[in-house]
Short mmCIF file of C-alpha atoms and ligand atoms in Angstrom, two decimals:
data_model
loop_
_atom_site.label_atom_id
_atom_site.label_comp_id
_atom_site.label_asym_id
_atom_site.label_seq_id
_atom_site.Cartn_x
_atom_site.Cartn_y
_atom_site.Cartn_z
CA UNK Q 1420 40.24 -123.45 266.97
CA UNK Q 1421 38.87 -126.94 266.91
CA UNK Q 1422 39.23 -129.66 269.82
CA UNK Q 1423 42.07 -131.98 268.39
CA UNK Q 1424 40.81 -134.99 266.97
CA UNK Q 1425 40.45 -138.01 269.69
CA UNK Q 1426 42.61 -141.34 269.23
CA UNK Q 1427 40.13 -143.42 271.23
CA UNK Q 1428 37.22 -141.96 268.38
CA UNK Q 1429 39.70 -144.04 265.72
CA UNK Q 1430 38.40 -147.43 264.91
CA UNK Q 1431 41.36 -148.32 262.41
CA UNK Q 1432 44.72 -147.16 263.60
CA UNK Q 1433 48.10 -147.73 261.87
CA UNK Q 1434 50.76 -146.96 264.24
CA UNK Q 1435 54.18 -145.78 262.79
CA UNK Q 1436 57.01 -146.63 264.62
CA UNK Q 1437 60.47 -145.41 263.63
CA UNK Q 1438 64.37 -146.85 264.17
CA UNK Q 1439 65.01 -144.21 266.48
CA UNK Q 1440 62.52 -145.17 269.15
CA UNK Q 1441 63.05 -149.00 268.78
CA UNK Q 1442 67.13 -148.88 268.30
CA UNK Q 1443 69.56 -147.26 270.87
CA UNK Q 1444 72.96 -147.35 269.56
CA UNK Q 1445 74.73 -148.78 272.31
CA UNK Q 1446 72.39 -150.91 273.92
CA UNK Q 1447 70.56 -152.71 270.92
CA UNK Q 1448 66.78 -153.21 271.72
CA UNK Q 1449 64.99 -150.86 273.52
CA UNK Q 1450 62.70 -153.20 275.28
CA UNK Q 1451 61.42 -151.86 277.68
CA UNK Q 1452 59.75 -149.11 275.38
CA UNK Q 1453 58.37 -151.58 273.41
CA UNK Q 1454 56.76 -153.02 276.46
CA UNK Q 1455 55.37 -149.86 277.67
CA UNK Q 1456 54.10 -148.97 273.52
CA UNK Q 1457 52.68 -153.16 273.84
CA UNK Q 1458 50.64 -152.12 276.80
CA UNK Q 1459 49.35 -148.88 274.89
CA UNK Q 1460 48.53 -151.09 271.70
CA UNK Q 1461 46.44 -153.44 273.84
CA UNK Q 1462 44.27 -150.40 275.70
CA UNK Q 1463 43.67 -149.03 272.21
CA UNK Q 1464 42.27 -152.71 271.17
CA UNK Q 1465 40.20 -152.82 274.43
CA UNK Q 1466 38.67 -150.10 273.66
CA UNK Q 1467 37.18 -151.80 270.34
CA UNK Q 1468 40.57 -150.45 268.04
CA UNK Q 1469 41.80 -152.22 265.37
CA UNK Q 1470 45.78 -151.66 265.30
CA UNK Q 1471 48.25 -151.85 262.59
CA UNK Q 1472 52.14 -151.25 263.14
CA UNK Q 1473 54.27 -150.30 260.86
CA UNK Q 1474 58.14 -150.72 262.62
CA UNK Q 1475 61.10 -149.59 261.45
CA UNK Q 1476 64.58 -150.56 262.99
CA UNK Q 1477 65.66 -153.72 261.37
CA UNK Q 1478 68.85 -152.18 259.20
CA UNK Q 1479 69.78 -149.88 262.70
CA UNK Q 1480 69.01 -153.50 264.83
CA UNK Q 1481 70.76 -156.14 262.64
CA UNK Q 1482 73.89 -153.52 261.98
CA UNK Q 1483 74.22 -153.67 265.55
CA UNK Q 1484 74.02 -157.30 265.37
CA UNK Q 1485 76.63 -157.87 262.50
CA UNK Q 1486 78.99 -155.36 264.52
CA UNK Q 1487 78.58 -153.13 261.00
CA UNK Q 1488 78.98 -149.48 263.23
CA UNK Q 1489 78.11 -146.64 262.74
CA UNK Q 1490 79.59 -145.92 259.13
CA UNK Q 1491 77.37 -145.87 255.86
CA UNK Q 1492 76.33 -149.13 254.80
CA UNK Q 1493 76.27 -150.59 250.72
CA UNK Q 1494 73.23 -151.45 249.84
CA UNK Q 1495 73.72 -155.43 249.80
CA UNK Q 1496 74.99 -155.06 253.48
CA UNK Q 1497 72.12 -152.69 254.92
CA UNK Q 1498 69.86 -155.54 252.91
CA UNK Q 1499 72.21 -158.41 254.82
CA UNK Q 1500 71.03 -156.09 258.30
CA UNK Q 1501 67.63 -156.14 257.13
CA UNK Q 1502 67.95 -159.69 257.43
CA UNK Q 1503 69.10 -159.86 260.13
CA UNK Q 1504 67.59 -157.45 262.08
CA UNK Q 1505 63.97 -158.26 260.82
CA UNK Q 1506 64.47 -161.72 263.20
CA UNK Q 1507 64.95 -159.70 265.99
CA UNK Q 1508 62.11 -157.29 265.19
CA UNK Q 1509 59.59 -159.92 264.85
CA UNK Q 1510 60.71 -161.55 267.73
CA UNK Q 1511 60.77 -158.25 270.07
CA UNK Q 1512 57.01 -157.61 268.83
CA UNK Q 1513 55.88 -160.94 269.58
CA UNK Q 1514 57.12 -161.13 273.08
CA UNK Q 1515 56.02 -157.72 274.06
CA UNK Q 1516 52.21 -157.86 272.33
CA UNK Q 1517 52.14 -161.51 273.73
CA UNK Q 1518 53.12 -160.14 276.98
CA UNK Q 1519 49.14 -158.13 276.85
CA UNK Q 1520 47.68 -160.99 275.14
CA UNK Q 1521 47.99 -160.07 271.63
CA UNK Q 1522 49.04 -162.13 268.99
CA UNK Q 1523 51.81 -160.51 266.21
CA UNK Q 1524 51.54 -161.34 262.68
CA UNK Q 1525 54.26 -160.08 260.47
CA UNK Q 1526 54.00 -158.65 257.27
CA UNK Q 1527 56.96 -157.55 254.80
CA UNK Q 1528 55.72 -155.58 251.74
CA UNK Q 1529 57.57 -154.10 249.04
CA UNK Q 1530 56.49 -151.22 246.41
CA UNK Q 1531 55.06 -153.62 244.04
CA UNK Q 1532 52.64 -155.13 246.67
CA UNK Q 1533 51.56 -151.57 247.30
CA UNK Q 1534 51.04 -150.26 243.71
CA UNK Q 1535 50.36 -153.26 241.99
CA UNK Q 1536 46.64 -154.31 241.65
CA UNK Q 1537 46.51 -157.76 242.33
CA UNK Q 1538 49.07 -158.02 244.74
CA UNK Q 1539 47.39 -155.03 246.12
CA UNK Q 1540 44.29 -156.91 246.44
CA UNK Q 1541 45.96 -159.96 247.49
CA UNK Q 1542 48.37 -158.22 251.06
CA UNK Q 1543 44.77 -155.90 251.27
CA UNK Q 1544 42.65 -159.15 252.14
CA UNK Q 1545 45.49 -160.84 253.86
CA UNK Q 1546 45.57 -158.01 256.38
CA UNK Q 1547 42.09 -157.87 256.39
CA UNK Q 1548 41.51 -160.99 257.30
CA UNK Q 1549 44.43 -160.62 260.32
CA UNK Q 1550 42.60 -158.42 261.53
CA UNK Q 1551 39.10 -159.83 261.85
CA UNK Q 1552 41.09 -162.48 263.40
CA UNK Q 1553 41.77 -160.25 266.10
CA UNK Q 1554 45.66 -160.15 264.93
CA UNK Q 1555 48.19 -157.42 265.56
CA UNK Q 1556 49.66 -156.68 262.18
CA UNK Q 1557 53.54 -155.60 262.39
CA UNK Q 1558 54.64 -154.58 258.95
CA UNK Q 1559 57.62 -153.41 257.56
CA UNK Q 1560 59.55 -153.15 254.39
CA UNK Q 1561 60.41 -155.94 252.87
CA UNK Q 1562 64.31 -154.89 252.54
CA UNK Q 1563 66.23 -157.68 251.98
CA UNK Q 1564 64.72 -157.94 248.11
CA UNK Q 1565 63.73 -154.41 247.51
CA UNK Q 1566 66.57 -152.63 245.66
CA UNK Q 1567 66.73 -148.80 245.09
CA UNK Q 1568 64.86 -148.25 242.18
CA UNK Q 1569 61.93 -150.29 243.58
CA UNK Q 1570 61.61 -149.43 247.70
CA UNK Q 1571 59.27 -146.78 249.68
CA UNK Q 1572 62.99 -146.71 251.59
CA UNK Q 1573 60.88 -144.64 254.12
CA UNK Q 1574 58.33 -145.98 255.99
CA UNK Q 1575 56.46 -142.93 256.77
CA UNK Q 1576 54.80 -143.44 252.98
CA UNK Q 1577 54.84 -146.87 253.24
CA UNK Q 1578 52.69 -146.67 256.48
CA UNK Q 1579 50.30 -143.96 254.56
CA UNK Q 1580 49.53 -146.57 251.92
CA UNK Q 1581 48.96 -149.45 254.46
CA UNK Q 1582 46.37 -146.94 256.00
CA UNK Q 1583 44.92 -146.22 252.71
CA UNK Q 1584 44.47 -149.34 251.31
CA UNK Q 1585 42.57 -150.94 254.30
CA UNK Q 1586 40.38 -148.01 254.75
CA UNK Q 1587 41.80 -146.80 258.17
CA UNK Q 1588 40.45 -143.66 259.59
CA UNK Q 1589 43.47 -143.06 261.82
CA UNK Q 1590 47.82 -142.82 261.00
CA UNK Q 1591 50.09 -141.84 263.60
CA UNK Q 1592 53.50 -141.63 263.11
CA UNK Q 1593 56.04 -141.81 265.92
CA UNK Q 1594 59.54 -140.46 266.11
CA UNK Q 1595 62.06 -138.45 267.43
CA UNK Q 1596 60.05 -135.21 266.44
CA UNK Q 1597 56.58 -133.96 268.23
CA UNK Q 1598 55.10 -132.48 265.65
CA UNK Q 1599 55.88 -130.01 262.44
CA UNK Q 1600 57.08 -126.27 263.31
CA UNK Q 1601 56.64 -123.17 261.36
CA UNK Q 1602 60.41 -123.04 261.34
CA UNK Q 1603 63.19 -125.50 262.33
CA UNK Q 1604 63.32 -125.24 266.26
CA UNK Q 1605 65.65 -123.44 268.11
CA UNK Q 1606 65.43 -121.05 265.43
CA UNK Q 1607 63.32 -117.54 267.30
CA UNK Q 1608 59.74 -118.09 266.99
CA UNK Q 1609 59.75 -121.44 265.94
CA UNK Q 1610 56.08 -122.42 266.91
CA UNK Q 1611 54.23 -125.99 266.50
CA UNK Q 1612 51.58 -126.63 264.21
CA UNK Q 1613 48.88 -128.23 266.44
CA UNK Q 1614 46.45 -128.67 263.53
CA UNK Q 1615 46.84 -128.59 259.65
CA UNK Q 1616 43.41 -128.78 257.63
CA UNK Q 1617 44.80 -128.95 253.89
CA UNK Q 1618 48.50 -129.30 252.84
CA UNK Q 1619 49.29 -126.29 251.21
CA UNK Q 1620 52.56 -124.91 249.91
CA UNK Q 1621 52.96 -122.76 253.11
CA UNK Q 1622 52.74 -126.16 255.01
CA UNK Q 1623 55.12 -127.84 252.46
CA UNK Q 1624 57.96 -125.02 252.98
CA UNK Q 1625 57.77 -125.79 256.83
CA UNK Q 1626 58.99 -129.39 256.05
CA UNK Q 1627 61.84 -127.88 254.92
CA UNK Q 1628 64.06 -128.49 251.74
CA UNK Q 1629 65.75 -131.87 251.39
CA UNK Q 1630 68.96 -130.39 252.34
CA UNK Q 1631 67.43 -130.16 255.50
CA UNK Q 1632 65.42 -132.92 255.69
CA UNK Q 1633 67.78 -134.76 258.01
CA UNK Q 1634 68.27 -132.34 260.91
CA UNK Q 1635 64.27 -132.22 260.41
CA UNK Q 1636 63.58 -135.86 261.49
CA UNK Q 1637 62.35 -136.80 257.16
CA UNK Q 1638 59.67 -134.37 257.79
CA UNK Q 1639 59.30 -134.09 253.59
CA UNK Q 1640 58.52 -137.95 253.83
CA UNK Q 1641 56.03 -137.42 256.52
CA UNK Q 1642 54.21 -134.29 255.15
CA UNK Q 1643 53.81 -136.90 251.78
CA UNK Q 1644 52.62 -139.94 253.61
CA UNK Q 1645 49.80 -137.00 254.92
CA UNK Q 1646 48.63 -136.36 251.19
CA UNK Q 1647 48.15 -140.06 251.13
CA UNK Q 1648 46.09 -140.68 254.42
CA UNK Q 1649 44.13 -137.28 254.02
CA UNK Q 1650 43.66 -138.28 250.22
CA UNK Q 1651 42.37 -141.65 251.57
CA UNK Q 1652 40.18 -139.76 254.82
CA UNK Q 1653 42.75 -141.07 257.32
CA UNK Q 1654 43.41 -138.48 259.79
CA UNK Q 1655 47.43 -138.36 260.74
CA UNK Q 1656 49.43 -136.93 263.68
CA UNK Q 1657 53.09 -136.50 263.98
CA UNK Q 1658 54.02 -137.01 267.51
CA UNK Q 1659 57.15 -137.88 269.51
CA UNK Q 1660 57.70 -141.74 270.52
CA UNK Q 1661 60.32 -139.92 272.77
CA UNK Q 1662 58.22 -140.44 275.98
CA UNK Q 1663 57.27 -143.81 277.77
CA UNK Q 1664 53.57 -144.89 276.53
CA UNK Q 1665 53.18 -142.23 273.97
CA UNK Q 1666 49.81 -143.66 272.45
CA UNK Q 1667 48.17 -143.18 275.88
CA UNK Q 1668 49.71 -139.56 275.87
CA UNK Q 1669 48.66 -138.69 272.30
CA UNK Q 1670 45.20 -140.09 273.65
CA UNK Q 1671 45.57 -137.60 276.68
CA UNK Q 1672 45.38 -135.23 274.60
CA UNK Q 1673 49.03 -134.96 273.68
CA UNK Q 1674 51.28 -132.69 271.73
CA UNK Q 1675 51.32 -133.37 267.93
CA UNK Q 1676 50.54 -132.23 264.72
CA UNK Q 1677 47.09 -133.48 263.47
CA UNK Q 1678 46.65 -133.52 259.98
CA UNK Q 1679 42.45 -133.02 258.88
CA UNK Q 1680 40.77 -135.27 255.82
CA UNK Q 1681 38.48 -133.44 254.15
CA UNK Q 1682 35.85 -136.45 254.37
CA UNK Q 1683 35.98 -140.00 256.35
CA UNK Q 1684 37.12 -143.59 254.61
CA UNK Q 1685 34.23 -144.34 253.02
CA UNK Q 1686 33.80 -141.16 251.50
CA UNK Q 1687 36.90 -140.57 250.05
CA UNK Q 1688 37.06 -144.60 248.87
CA UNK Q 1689 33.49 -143.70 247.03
CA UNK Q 1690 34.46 -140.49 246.19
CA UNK Q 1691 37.19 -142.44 244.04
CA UNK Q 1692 35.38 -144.96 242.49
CA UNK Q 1693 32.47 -142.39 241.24
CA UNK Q 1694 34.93 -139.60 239.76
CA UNK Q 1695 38.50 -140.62 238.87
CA UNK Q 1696 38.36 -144.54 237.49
CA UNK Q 1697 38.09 -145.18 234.04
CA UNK Q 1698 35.47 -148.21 233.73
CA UNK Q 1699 36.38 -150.93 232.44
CA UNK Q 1700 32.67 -153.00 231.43
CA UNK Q 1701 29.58 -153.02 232.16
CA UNK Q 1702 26.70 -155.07 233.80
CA UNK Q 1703 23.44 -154.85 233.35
CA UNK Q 1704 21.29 -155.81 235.84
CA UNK Q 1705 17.24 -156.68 236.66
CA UNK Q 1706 14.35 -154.80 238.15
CA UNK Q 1707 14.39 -156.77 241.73
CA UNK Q 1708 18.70 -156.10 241.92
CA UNK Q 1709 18.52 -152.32 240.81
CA UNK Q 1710 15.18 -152.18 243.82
CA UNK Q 1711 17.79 -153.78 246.57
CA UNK Q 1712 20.87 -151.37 245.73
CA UNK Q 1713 18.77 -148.47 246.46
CA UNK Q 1714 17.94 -150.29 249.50
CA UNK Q 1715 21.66 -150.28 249.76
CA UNK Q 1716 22.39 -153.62 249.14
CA UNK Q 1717 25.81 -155.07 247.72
CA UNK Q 1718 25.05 -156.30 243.70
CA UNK Q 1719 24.96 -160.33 243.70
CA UNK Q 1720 25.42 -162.24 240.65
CA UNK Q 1721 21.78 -163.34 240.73
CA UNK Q 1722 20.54 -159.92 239.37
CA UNK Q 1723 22.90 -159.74 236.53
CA UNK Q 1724 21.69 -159.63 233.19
CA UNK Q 1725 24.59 -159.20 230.90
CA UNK Q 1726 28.30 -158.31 231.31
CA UNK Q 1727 30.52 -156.77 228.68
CA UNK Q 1728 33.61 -155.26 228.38
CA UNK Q 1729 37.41 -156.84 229.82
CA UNK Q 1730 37.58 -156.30 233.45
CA UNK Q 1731 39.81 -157.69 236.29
CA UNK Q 1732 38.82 -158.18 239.85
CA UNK Q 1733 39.27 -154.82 241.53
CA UNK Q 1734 38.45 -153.23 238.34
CA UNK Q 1735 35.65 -150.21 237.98
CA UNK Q 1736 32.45 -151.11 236.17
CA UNK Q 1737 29.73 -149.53 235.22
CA UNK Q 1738 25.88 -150.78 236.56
CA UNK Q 1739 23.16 -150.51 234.45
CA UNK Q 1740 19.36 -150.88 235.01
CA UNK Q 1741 17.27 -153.00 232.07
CA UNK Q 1742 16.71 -149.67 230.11
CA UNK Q 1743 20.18 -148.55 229.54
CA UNK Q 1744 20.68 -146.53 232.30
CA UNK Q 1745 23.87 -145.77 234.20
CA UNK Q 1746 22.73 -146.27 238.16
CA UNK Q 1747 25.81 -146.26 239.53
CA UNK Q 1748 29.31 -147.76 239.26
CA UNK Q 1749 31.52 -150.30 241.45
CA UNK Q 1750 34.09 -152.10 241.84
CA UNK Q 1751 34.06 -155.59 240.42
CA UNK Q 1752 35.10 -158.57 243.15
CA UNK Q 1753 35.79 -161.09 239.89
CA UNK Q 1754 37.29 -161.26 236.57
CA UNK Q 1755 35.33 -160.34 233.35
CA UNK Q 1756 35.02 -164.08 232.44
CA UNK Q 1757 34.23 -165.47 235.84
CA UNK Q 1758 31.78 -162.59 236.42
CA UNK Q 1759 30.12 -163.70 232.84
CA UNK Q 1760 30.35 -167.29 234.52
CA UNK Q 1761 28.13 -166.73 237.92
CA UNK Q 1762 25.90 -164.01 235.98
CA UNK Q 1763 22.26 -164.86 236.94
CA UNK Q 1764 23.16 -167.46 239.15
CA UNK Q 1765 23.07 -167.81 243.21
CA UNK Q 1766 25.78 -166.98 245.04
CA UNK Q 1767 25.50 -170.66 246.91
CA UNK Q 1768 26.62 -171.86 243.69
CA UNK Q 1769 29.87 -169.72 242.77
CA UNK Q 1770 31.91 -172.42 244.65
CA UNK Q 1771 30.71 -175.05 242.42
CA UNK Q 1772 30.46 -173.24 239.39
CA UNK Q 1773 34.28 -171.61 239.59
CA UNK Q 1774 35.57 -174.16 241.37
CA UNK Q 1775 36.39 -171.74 244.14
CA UNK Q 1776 35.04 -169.84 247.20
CA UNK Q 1777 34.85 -166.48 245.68
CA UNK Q 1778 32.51 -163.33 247.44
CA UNK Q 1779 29.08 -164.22 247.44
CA UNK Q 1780 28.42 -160.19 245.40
CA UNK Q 1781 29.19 -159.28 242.06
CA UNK Q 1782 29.91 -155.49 243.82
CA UNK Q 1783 29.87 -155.48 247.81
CA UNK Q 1784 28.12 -152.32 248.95
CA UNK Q 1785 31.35 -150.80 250.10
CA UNK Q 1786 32.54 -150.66 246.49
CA UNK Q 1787 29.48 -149.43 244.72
CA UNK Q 1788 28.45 -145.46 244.42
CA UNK Q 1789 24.66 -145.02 243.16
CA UNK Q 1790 23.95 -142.18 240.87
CA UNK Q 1791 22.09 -139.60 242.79
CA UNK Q 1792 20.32 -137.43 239.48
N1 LIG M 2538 62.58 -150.39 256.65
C1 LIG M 2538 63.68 -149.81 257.34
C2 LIG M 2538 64.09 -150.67 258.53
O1 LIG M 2538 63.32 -151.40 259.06
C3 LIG M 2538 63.40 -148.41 257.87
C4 LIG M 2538 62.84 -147.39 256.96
C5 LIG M 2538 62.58 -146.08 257.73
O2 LIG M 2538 63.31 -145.80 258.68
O3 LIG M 2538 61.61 -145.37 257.44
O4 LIG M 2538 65.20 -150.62 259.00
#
């Protein structure tokens, strides 16, 4: 059996956090395990980490707040908590990453900022950019507006697209459960899965039907948001937030389920762009460019050629050397038209040409697979 993965090896981590952990029933806030998980957060960063959190507790906080009890909420009021509660939950991450010198930046998403392309794009760079600002990113769902039909409503998925979409190589999600079991404990035999390498039916049963799914701690939800991270080459654990500090445990070499990618980030973002994307145009592009992108340069507008076709930013496109020939294929970082706009041009001169500061490549290296035949 294989060493389990190491969370200090993680340079992207999005930390899961559920309602649980954060929300005691009686007493509100449970502040001083968010102080401890603060302190965990900031040893992880030390160490050269980029963390993400995605928190959960703002219906369980704010019912507390509106005296709502324990009894099933509508859906207006649990959006009324959400309100509420979200207040408090911004607040209570501030003070406790502030305590360790980290600075919180919240960030409520709904479905459509997930799935949609452009507002994809759009919360992608915004958390991006939070983070090369050195930024702790504390995200939640945004459930005040999202109504049934349109809300993760879990944030175990929710957290497994944040991780995909910003390329992180690392998702743990904390709750009340330390990892999946072969059957639902207690029951004889009942044994934890320390390692799962490819999520099979087998693996699927374990989580349990949805009848279940409650006594089970939403392990269905969390064996889903794993197809998404693996699919994306984030690795994921399941382990308890039931303990003081449990980052630093999990980094001890903890108990939890770790769930394998079959190949990093990168990989799996260029195994996407070469194999399942439909194209959308295609650029054309001189001697000198196709030279520096097997040098494994990013394409800049000063190489293209030609453009056809109707793309939008974010789009697939095919590149093409001066003969004809596919070379590879990327992903474009401007609209057909402005692309057509900067073609053959420098990139010093996109600012004055579009009138904004776009990306100084046509296709940053990241984005762009080269044919290998
Ligand atoms: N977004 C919800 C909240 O903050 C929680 C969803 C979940 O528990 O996964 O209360």
């Amino acid at each position: 059996m294989s060493a389990p993965p190491r969370l200090g090896d993680f340079r992207r981590i999005v930390v899961k956090i559920g309602s649980s952990l954060l929300v005691d029933r009686k007493s509100g806030l449970r502040s001083q395990w968010l102080g401890a998980l603060a302190r965990d957060v900031a040893a992880l960063a030390s160490g050269g980490a980029e963390v993400l959190i995605v928190s959960s507790g703002a219906i369980a906080l704010g019912r507390g707040l509106l005296g709502l009890g324990t009894r099933a909420l509508a859906l207006e009021e649990s959006q009324a908590a959400a309100a509420v509660g979200q207040i408090e939950l911004g607040h209570a991450y501030k003070e406790a990453l502030g305590a360790n010198g980290l600075t919180a930046a919240q960030i409520l998403l709904t479905l459509g900022d997930t799935e949609e392309r452009r507002r994809y794009l759009n919360a992608r760079s915004t958390i991006k950019t939070l983070l090369r600002l050195k930024a702790v990113p504390v995200i939640n769902e945004n459930d005040t507006v999202a109504t049934s039909e349109i809300r993760y409503g879990d944030n175990d998925r929710l957290a497994a697209r944040v991780a995909s979409m910003i390329s992180a190589d690392c998702l743990v999600l904390l709750s009340d459960v330390d990892g999946l079991y072969s059957a639902p404990p207690g029951i004889e035999g009942a044994a934890l899965i320390p390692r799962v390498e490819k999520i099979t039916r087998d693996i699927e049963a374990m989580a349990g039907s949805a009848g279940s799914e409650l006594s089970r701690g939403g392990m269905m939800t969390k064996i889903e948001a794993g197809k998404i991270a693996c699919a994306a080459g984030a690795h994921m654990a399941i382990a308890s937030g039931k303990v003081m500090n449990p980052l630093n445990r999990l980094g001890d070499g903890g108990v939890a389920t770790w769930f394998i990618p079959a190949a990093n980030p990168a990989g799996a973002r260029k195994a996407w762009i070469a194999g399942t994307l439909e194209p959308r145009g295609t650029v054309t592009i001189d001697a000198g460019a196709a030279r520096a992108l097997g040098r494994g340069s990013s394409l800049l507008p000063a190489g293209v050629v030609s453009i056809e076709g109707s793309f939008r930013r974010g789009d697939a496109i095919i590149v093409r050397d001066g003969e004809g020939h596919e070379i590879g294929r990327g992903l474009s970082a401007y609209d057909v038209d402005d692309a057509a706009r900067i073609a053959g041009r420098k990139s010093g001169e996109i600012e004055q040409i579009l009138g904004y500061a776009g990306r100084s490549e046509l296709i940053h290296r990241d984005d762009l697979v080269l044919r290998r035949d």
